[in-house]
Coordinates of C-alpha atoms in Angstrom, one line a residue:
M1 CA 17.1 36.1 -83.8
G2 CA 15.1 39.1 -84.3
A3 CA 15.4 42.4 -82.2
I4 CA 14.7 40.9 -78.9
E5 CA 17.8 39.5 -77.2
W6 CA 16.5 38.8 -73.7
I7 CA 13.2 37.6 -72.5
V8 CA 12.7 38.3 -68.7
T9 CA 9.9 36.5 -67.1
D10 CA 8.1 36.5 -63.8
L11 CA 7.5 32.9 -62.4
D12 CA 4.2 32.6 -60.5
G13 CA 1.1 33.4 -62.5
T14 CA 3.2 34.1 -65.6
L15 CA 5.4 31.1 -66.4
V16 CA 4.3 28.8 -63.5
G17 CA 0.6 27.8 -62.9
R18 CA -1.4 27.3 -59.9
D19 CA 0.0 23.7 -59.7
L20 CA 3.5 25.2 -59.2
R21 CA 4.6 23.6 -62.5
M22 CA 5.8 25.5 -65.5
V23 CA 3.3 25.6 -68.2
E24 CA 4.6 23.2 -70.7
A25 CA 4.0 25.3 -73.9
S26 CA 5.9 28.2 -72.3
R27 CA 8.7 26.1 -71.0
A28 CA 9.3 24.6 -74.5
A29 CA 9.0 28.0 -76.2
L30 CA 11.7 29.4 -73.9
G31 CA 13.8 26.5 -74.9
R32 CA 13.4 27.4 -78.6
F33 CA 14.2 31.1 -77.8
A34 CA 17.5 30.0 -76.2
E35 CA 18.3 27.7 -79.0
A36 CA 17.9 30.7 -81.4
G37 CA 20.5 32.6 -79.4
G38 CA 18.3 34.6 -76.9
R39 CA 18.8 34.8 -73.3
V40 CA 16.2 33.9 -70.6
V41 CA 16.3 35.6 -67.2
I42 CA 13.8 34.9 -64.5
A43 CA 12.6 37.9 -62.2
T44 CA 10.8 36.7 -59.3
G45 CA 9.9 37.6 -55.6
R46 CA 11.1 34.2 -54.7
S47 CA 14.6 33.5 -53.0
E48 CA 17.5 31.4 -54.3
A49 CA 16.2 28.2 -52.9
S50 CA 12.6 28.8 -54.1
A51 CA 13.6 29.8 -57.7
R52 CA 16.3 27.1 -58.3
R53 CA 14.0 24.3 -59.4
Y54 CA 12.7 26.5 -62.3
Y55 CA 16.1 27.8 -63.1
D56 CA 17.6 24.3 -63.4
E57 CA 14.5 22.9 -65.3
L58 CA 15.0 25.7 -67.8
R59 CA 18.7 24.8 -67.9
L60 CA 19.6 28.5 -67.3
R61 CA 23.1 30.0 -66.8
G62 CA 23.9 33.3 -65.4
P63 CA 21.9 35.7 -63.3
A64 CA 18.4 35.6 -61.8
I65 CA 16.6 38.5 -60.4
L66 CA 15.3 37.6 -57.0
Y67 CA 13.4 39.0 -54.0
N68 CA 11.6 41.3 -56.4
G69 CA 14.8 43.0 -57.4
A70 CA 16.5 43.3 -54.1
R71 CA 19.1 40.7 -55.0
T72 CA 20.5 39.4 -58.4
V73 CA 22.4 36.2 -58.1
D74 CA 24.1 33.9 -60.5
L75 CA 22.4 30.7 -59.4
G76 CA 25.0 28.6 -61.3
T77 CA 28.1 29.9 -59.2
G78 CA 26.4 31.6 -56.3
E79 CA 27.9 35.0 -57.0
V80 CA 25.8 38.0 -55.7
L81 CA 25.8 40.5 -58.6
H82 CA 23.6 43.2 -57.0
E83 CA 22.2 43.5 -53.5
R84 CA 20.1 45.9 -51.5
T85 CA 19.2 45.4 -47.7
L86 CA 16.7 46.8 -45.3
P87 CA 17.6 49.5 -42.9
A88 CA 18.5 48.3 -39.4
H89 CA 15.2 49.5 -37.9
A90 CA 12.9 47.7 -40.4
L91 CA 12.9 44.1 -38.9
P92 CA 12.4 45.0 -35.3
Y93 CA 9.6 47.6 -36.2
L94 CA 7.8 45.0 -38.4
V95 CA 7.9 42.0 -36.0
E96 CA 6.9 44.1 -33.0
S97 CA 4.0 46.0 -34.5
L98 CA 1.9 43.5 -36.4
P99 CA -1.7 42.9 -35.8
E100 CA -2.9 39.4 -35.0
G101 CA -3.2 37.1 -38.1
L102 CA -0.1 38.6 -40.0
Y103 CA 3.1 36.4 -39.8
P104 CA 6.5 37.7 -40.8
V105 CA 9.2 35.7 -42.7
A106 CA 12.7 37.3 -42.9
F107 CA 15.3 36.5 -45.7
V108 CA 18.9 36.8 -44.6
E109 CA 21.8 35.7 -46.8
G110 CA 19.6 33.4 -48.8
R111 CA 17.9 31.7 -45.9
A112 CA 14.3 32.1 -44.6
Y113 CA 13.3 32.6 -40.9
A114 CA 9.9 32.6 -39.1
A115 CA 9.0 32.6 -35.5
H116 CA 5.5 31.1 -35.8
D117 CA 4.3 27.6 -36.6
V118 CA 0.9 28.2 -38.2
P119 CA -1.0 26.7 -41.2
E120 CA -0.5 29.8 -43.3
L121 CA 3.4 29.6 -43.0
R122 CA 3.4 25.9 -43.6
E123 CA 1.5 26.3 -46.7
Y124 CA 3.7 29.2 -47.9
A125 CA 6.9 27.0 -47.3
R126 CA 5.3 24.2 -49.1
R127 CA 4.2 26.3 -52.1
D128 CA 7.7 27.9 -52.4
G129 CA 9.8 24.9 -51.6
L130 CA 11.4 26.6 -48.6
R131 CA 12.7 25.4 -45.2
L132 CA 11.7 28.0 -42.6
E133 CA 14.3 28.2 -39.9
R134 CA 13.5 29.2 -36.3
A135 CA 13.9 32.9 -36.0
C136 CA 15.6 34.9 -33.1
W137 CA 14.5 38.4 -34.2
A138 CA 17.1 40.1 -32.0
E139 CA 20.0 38.2 -33.6
L140 CA 18.7 38.5 -37.2
A141 CA 18.2 42.3 -36.6
R142 CA 22.1 42.6 -36.4
R143 CA 22.5 40.9 -39.8
P144 CA 21.7 42.1 -43.4
V145 CA 18.1 41.4 -44.1
T146 CA 17.1 41.3 -47.8
K147 CA 13.3 41.1 -47.4
V148 CA 10.6 40.7 -44.9
M149 CA 7.3 39.1 -46.2
L150 CA 4.1 39.5 -44.1
I151 CA 1.7 36.5 -44.7
G152 CA -2.0 36.7 -43.8
E153 CA -5.0 38.7 -44.6
P154 CA -4.4 42.0 -46.1
G155 CA -5.2 45.2 -44.2
V156 CA -3.6 48.6 -44.1
P157 CA 0.0 48.0 -44.4
P158 CA 2.5 49.6 -41.9
V159 CA 4.7 52.4 -43.2
V160 CA 8.3 51.7 -42.6
E161 CA 10.9 54.4 -43.5
G162 CA 13.5 53.3 -45.9
T163 CA 11.5 50.4 -47.4
T164 CA 9.2 49.8 -50.3
A165 CA 6.0 47.7 -49.8
V166 CA 4.8 45.5 -52.8
R167 CA 1.9 43.0 -52.9
S168 CA 2.9 40.0 -54.9
E169 CA -0.2 37.9 -54.0
R170 CA -3.4 38.9 -52.1
T171 CA -2.0 37.5 -48.8
Y172 CA 1.6 38.3 -49.5
L173 CA 2.9 41.7 -48.6
E174 CA 6.7 42.2 -49.1
F175 CA 8.8 44.9 -47.5
L176 CA 11.9 45.5 -49.7
P177 CA 14.9 47.9 -49.4
E178 CA 13.9 51.4 -50.7
G179 CA 14.7 51.6 -54.3
A180 CA 14.6 47.8 -54.9
S181 CA 12.4 46.7 -57.8
K182 CA 12.4 44.2 -60.7
G183 CA 12.7 47.1 -63.1
G184 CA 15.6 48.7 -61.3
A185 CA 17.4 45.3 -61.1
L186 CA 16.8 44.6 -64.8
R187 CA 18.2 48.0 -65.8
E188 CA 21.4 47.4 -63.8
L189 CA 21.8 43.9 -65.2
A190 CA 21.2 44.9 -68.8
A191 CA 23.8 47.7 -68.3
R192 CA 26.3 45.3 -66.8
E193 CA 25.8 42.9 -69.8
G194 CA 25.8 45.7 -72.4
V195 CA 22.2 45.0 -73.7
A196 CA 20.1 47.9 -74.7
M197 CA 16.7 47.9 -72.9
E198 CA 15.0 48.2 -76.4
R199 CA 16.2 44.6 -77.0
V200 CA 14.6 43.3 -73.8
A201 CA 11.1 41.9 -73.5
A202 CA 9.6 41.5 -70.0
I203 CA 6.4 39.8 -69.0
G204 CA 4.5 39.7 -65.7
D205 CA 1.0 39.5 -64.1
N206 CA 1.1 41.4 -60.8
P207 CA 1.8 45.0 -59.6
N208 CA 5.4 43.9 -58.5
D209 CA 6.0 43.3 -62.2
L210 CA 4.8 46.7 -63.2
D211 CA 8.0 48.8 -63.4
M212 CA 9.8 45.8 -65.1
I213 CA 7.4 45.7 -68.0
E214 CA 7.5 49.6 -68.2
V215 CA 11.3 49.8 -68.6
A216 CA 11.6 46.9 -71.0
G217 CA 11.6 47.6 -74.8
L218 CA 8.5 45.2 -75.1
G219 CA 6.4 45.1 -71.9
V220 CA 3.9 42.2 -71.9
A221 CA 1.1 41.5 -69.5
V222 CA -0.5 38.1 -68.9
G223 CA -4.0 38.0 -70.0
D224 CA -5.5 37.0 -66.8
G225 CA -3.1 39.2 -64.7
H226 CA -3.8 42.3 -62.6
R227 CA -5.7 45.0 -64.4
V228 CA -3.1 47.7 -63.7
V229 CA -0.4 45.5 -65.4
R230 CA -2.7 44.9 -68.4
E231 CA -3.3 48.7 -68.7
A232 CA 0.4 49.6 -68.7
A233 CA 1.7 46.9 -71.0
D234 CA 2.6 47.3 -74.7
R235 CA 0.9 44.0 -75.4
V236 CA -1.4 41.7 -73.6
V237 CA -1.1 38.0 -74.3
A238 CA -2.9 34.8 -73.3
G239 CA -3.5 33.8 -69.7
C240 CA -0.8 31.9 -67.8
A241 CA -2.3 28.4 -68.3
Q242 CA -3.0 29.2 -72.0
G243 CA 0.8 29.8 -72.6
A244 CA 1.3 33.4 -72.0
V245 CA 5.1 33.2 -72.3
A246 CA 4.9 31.0 -75.4
E247 CA 3.0 33.7 -77.1
L248 CA 5.6 36.2 -76.1
V249 CA 8.4 33.9 -77.6
A250 CA 6.4 33.7 -80.8
L251 CA 6.3 37.5 -81.0
A252 CA 10.2 37.8 -80.2
L253 CA 11.0 35.2 -83.0
G254 CA 8.6 36.7 -85.5
R255 CA 6.4 33.7 -85.8

């Protein structure tokens, strides 16, 4: 192993292509990194159920950063290592004040809830491998809500006190607990595990990955990712489909 002990990777648009499969060259390279003694951590906006297929395929053990940093969970044991939840007023405000064409999905204790049955939500559930349960917003508002995602054509996002809004895709606007981010969750996890940030490499493609690549010792942007991420990164590598993560592994292993 070289100086990099951890590789922290986003999923969609970074390790996972448009066909929802991991790019084979990148998947194989992460296997080589693990065999050399490194640790692979996924950091994603996805939930437990949605991220598990990739976690299992990579044969990972230990924590995954989920919900764009609002929750860190050991997907092997189910132990919640870190969690933030939305303020009580956030869910009622969001579901009651939305313009037509925006559809909320609320994540509560690892499960996803929606009140509409529309093509946009069916496609989202298919893409993320989720089962959307029927929402009763009044009941859910009394429980700890991890994240609310608004799906639909982007417009001017509502401002909700005590939350942070991030756009993970053009039509996906996520409301997270204030202070939740992939970068913050990564810092907490590295401190918990006793790993210096200088020995962490992080790679992503969208603005929700920005603070993660900024706090890592080596921050890497996917070549066909968002411009602001490429401008902030220490290094820009190939596009997702061309093996962005594989190129990072080669850098980490000094090959």
